[in-house]
PDB file of C-alpha atoms in Angstrom:
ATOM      1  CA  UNK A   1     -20.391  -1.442  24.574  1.00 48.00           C
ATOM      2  CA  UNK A   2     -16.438  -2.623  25.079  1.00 58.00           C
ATOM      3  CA  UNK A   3     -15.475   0.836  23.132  1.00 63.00           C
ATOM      4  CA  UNK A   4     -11.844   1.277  21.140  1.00 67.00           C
ATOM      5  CA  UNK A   5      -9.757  -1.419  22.468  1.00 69.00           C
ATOM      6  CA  UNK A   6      -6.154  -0.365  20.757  1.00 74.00           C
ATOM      7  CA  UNK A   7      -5.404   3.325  21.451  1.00 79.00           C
ATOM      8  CA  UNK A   8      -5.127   5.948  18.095  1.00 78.00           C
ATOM      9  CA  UNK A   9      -1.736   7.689  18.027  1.00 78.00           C
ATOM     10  CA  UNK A  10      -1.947  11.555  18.163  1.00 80.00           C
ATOM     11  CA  UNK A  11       0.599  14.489  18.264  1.00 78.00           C
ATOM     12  CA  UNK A  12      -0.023  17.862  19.332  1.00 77.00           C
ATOM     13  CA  UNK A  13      -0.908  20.371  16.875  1.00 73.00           C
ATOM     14  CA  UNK A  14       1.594  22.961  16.224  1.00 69.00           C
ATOM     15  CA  UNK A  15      -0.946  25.476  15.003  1.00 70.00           C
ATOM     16  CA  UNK A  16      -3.207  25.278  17.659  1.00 71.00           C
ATOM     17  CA  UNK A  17      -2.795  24.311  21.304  1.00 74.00           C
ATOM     18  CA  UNK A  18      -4.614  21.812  22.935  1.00 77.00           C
ATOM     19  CA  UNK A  19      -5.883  20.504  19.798  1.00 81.00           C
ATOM     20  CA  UNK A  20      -4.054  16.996  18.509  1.00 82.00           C
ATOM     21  CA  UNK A  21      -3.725  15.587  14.859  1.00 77.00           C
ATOM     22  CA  UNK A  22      -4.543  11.582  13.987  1.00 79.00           C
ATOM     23  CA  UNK A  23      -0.888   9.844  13.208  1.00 78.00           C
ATOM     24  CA  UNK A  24      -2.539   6.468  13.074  1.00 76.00           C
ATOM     25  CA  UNK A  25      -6.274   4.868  13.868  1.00 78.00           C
ATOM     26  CA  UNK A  26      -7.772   7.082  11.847  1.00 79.00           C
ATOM     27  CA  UNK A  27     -10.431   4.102  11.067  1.00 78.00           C
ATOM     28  CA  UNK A  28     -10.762   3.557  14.580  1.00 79.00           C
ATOM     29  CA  UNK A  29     -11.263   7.100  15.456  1.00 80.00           C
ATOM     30  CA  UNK A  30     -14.354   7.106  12.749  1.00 83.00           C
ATOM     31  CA  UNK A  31     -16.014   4.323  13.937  1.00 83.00           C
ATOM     32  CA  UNK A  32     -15.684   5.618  17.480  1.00 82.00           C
ATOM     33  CA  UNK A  33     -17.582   8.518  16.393  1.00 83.00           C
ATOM     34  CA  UNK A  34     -20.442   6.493  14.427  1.00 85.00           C
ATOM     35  CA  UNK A  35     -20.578   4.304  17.714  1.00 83.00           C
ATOM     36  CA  UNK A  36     -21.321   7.873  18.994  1.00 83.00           C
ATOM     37  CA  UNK A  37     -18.390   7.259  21.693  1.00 82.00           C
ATOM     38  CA  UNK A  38     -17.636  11.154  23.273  1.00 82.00           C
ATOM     39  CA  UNK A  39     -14.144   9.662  24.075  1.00 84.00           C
ATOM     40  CA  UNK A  40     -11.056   7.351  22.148  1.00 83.00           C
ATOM     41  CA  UNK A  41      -8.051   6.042  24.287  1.00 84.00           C
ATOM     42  CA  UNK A  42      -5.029   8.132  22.694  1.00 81.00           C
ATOM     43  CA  UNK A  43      -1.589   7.706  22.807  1.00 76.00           C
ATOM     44  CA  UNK A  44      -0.018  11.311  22.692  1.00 77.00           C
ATOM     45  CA  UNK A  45       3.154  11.099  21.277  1.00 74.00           C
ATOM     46  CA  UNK A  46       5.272  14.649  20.787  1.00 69.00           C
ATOM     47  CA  UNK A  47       8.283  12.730  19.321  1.00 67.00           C
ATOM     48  CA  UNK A  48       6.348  12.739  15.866  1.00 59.00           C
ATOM     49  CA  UNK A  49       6.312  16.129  14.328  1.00 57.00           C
ATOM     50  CA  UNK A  50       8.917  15.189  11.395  1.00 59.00           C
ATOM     51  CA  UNK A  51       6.716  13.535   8.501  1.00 57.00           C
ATOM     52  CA  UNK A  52       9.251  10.768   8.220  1.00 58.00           C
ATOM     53  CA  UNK A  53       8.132   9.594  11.419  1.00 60.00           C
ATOM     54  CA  UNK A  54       4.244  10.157  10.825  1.00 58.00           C
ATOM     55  CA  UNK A  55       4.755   7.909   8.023  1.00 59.00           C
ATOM     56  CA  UNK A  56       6.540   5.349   9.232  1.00 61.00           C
ATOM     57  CA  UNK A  57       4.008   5.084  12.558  1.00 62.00           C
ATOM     58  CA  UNK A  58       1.225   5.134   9.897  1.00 62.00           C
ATOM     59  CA  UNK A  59       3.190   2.455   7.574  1.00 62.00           C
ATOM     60  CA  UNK A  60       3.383   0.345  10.900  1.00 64.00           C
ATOM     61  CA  UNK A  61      -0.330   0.932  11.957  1.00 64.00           C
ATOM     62  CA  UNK A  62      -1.421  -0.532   8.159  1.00 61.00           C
ATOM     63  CA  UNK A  63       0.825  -3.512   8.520  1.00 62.00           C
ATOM     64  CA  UNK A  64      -1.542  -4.398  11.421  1.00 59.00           C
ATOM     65  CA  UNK A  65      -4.210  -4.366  10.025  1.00 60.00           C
ATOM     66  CA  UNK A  66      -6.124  -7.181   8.512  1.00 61.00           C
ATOM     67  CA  UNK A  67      -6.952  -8.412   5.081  1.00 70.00           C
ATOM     68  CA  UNK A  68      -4.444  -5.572   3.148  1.00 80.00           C
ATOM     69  CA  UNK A  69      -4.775  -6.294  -0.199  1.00 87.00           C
ATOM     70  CA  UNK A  70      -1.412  -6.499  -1.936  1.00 90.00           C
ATOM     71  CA  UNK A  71      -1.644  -3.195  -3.507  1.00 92.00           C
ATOM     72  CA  UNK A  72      -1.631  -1.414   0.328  1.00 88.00           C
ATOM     73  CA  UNK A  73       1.057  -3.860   1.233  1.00 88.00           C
ATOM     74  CA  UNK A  74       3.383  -2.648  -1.499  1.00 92.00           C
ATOM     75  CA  UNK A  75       2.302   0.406  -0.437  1.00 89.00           C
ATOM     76  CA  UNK A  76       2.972  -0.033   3.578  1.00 83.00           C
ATOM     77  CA  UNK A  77       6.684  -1.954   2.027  1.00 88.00           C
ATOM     78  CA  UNK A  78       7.679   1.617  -0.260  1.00 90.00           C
ATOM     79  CA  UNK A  79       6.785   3.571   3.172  1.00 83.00           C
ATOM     80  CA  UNK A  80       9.024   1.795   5.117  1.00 82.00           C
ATOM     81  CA  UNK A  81      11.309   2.285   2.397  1.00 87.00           C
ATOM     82  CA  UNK A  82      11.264   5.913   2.296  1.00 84.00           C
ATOM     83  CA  UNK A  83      11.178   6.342   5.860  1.00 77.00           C
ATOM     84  CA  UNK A  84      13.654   4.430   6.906  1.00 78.00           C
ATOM     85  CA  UNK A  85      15.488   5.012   3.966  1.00 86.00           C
ATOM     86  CA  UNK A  86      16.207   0.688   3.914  1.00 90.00           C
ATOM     87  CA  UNK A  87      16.612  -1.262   0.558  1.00 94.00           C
ATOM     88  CA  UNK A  88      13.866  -3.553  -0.075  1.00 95.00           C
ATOM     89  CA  UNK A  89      15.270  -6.363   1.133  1.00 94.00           C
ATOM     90  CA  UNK A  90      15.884  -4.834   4.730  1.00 91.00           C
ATOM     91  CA  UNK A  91      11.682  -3.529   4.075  1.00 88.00           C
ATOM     92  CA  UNK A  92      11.167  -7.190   3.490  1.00 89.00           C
ATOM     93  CA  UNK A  93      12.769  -8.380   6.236  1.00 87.00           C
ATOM     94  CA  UNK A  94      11.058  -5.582   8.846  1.00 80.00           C
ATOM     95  CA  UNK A  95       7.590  -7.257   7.545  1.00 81.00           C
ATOM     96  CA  UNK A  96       8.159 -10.371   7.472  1.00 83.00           C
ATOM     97  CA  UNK A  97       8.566 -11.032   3.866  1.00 88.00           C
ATOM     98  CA  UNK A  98      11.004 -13.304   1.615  1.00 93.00           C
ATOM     99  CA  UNK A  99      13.808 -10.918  -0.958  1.00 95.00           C
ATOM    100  CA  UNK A 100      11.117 -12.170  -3.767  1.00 94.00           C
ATOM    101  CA  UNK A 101       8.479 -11.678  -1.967  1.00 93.00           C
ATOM    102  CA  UNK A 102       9.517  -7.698  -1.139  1.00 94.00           C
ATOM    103  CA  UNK A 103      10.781  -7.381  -5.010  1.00 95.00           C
ATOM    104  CA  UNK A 104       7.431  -8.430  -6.124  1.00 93.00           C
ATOM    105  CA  UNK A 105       5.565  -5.913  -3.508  1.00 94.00           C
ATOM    106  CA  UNK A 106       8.051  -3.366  -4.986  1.00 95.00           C
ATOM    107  CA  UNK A 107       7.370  -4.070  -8.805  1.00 95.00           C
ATOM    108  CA  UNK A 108       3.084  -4.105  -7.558  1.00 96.00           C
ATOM    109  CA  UNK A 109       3.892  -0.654  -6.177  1.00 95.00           C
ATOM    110  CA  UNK A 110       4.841   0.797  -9.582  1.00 95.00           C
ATOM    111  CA  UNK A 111       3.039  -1.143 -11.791  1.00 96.00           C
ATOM    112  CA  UNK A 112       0.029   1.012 -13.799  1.00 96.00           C
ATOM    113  CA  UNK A 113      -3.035   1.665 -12.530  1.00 96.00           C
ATOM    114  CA  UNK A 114      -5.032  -1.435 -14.785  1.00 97.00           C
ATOM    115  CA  UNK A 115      -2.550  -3.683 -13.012  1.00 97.00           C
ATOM    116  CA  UNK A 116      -2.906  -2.307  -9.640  1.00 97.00           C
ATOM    117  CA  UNK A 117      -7.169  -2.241 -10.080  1.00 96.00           C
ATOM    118  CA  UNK A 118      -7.494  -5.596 -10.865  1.00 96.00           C
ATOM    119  CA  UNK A 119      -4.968  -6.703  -8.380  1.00 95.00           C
ATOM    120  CA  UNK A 120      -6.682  -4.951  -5.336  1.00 94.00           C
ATOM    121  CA  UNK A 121      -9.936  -6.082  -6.377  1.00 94.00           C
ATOM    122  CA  UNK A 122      -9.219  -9.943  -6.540  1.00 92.00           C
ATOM    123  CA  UNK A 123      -9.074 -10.465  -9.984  1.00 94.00           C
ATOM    124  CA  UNK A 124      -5.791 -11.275 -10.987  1.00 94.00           C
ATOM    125  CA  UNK A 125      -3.376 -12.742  -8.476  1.00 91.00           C
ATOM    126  CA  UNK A 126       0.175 -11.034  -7.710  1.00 89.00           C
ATOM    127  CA  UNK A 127       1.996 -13.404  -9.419  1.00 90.00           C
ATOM    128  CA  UNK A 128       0.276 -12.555 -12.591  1.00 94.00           C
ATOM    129  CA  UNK A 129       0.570  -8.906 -11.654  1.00 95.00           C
ATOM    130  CA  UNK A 130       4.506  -9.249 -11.967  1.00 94.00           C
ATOM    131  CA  UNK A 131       4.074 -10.945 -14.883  1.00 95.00           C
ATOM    132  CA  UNK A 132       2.062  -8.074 -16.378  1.00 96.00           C
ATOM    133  CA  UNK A 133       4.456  -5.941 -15.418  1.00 96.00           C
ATOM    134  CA  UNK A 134       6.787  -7.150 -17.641  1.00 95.00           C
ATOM    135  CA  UNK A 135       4.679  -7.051 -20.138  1.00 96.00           C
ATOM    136  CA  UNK A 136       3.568  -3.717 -19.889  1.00 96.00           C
ATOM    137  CA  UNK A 137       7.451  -2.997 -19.626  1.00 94.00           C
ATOM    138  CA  UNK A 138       8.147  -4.730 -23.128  1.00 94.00           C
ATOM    139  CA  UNK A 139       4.793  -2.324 -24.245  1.00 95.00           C
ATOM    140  CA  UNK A 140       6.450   0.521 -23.366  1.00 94.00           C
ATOM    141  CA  UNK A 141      10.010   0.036 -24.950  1.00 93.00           C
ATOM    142  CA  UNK A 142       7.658  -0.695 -28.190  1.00 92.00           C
ATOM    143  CA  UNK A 143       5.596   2.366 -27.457  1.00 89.00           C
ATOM    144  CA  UNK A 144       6.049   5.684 -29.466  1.00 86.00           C
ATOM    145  CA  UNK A 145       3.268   7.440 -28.661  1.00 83.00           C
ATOM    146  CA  UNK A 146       3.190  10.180 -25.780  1.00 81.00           C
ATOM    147  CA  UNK A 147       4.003   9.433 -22.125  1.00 83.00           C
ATOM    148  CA  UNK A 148       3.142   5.601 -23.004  1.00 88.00           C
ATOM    149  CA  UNK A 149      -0.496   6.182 -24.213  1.00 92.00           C
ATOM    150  CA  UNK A 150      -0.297   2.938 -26.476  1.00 93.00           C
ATOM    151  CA  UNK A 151       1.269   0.409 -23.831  1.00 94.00           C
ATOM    152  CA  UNK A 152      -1.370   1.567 -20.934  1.00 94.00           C
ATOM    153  CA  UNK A 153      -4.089   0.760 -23.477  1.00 95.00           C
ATOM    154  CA  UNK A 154      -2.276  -2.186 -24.767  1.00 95.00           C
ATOM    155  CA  UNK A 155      -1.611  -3.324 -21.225  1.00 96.00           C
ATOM    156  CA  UNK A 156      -5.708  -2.237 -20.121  1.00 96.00           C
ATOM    157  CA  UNK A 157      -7.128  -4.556 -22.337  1.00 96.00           C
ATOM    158  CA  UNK A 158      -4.798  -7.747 -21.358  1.00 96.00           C
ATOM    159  CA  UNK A 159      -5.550  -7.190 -18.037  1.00 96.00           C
ATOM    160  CA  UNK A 160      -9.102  -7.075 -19.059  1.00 96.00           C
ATOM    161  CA  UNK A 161      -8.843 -10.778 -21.297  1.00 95.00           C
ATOM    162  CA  UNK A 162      -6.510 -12.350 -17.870  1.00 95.00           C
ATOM    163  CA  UNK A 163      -9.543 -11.234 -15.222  1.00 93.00           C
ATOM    164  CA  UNK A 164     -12.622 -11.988 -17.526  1.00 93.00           C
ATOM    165  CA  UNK A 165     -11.156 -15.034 -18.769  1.00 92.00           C
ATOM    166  CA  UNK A 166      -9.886 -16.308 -15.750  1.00 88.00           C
ATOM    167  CA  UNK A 167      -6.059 -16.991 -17.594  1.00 91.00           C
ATOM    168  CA  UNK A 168      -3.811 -19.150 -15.674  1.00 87.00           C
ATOM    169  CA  UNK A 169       0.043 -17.973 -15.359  1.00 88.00           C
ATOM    170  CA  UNK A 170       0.980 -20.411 -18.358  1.00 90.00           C
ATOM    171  CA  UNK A 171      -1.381 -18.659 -20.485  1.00 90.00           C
ATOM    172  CA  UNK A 172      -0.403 -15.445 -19.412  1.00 88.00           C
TER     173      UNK A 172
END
């Protein structure tokens, strides 16, 4: 067994001494414990008791991750946002990521849940995401039912005919 090779990030516990709260590795932590390992390499870092800084160390732990889907990586980009409290471009830049490229993570991040499902799970690409979200946008303006009912079912059942059909961009 070569146990955890990249250390979790912990912070004391406030509440109770000598006890220590996950900031990130959570994953790693679990599979320590289904490896039945009695002990993880930790970093212990007091620094991060303000949940700004939690979530940005978390935000950074995800962007190391592999094979994010582009939902979590609009997620991971509105984190560093927030945390930072950076435009998107300057979120782009800190992952690596074009002005479009950020803009489109940002429009992913907000888009409805249809969108974001079929997104994460492969079936539409983020380029077609974007473009439903300008659809769904144009829904909504046309919507007069309550809190959008009509343009998330309007917008549900594209995203259903794009995935099942396989729709290129053009037909979109």
């Amino acid at each position: 067994r070569s146990g955890v090779r990249e250390p979790i990030i912990v912070t004391p516990h406030g509440a109770d001494p000598g006890r220590f709260q996950i900031v990130a590795g959570e994953r790693r932590w679990r599979a320590a414990q289904l490896a039945g390992l009695a002990e993880v390499p930790c970093i212990i870092d007091a620094k991060l008791v303000d949940r700004k800084d939690k979530l940005l160390a978390q935000a950074e732990e995800n962007l190391h991750r592999e094979n994010l889907n582009p939902v979590e990586v609009a997620a991971v980009l509105v984190q560093l946002m927030e945390a930072r409290g950076i435009d998107v471009r300057e979120a782009g830049e800190l992952m690596g990521k074009s002005y479009r490229q950020a803009k489109r993570l940002q429009q992913i991040h907000a888009a409805p849940p249809p969108i974001k499902k079929a997104l994460a799970s492969g079936k539409i690409d983020a380029r077609a995401a974007t473009e439903l979200v300008r659809i769904h946008a144009a829904f909504t303006r046309e919507d007069e039912s309550a809190e959008g009912a009509a343009a998330l079912r309007r917008i549900a059942s594209l995203v259903e005919k794009v995935s099942a059909g396989g729709w290129s961009l053009r037909k979109l």
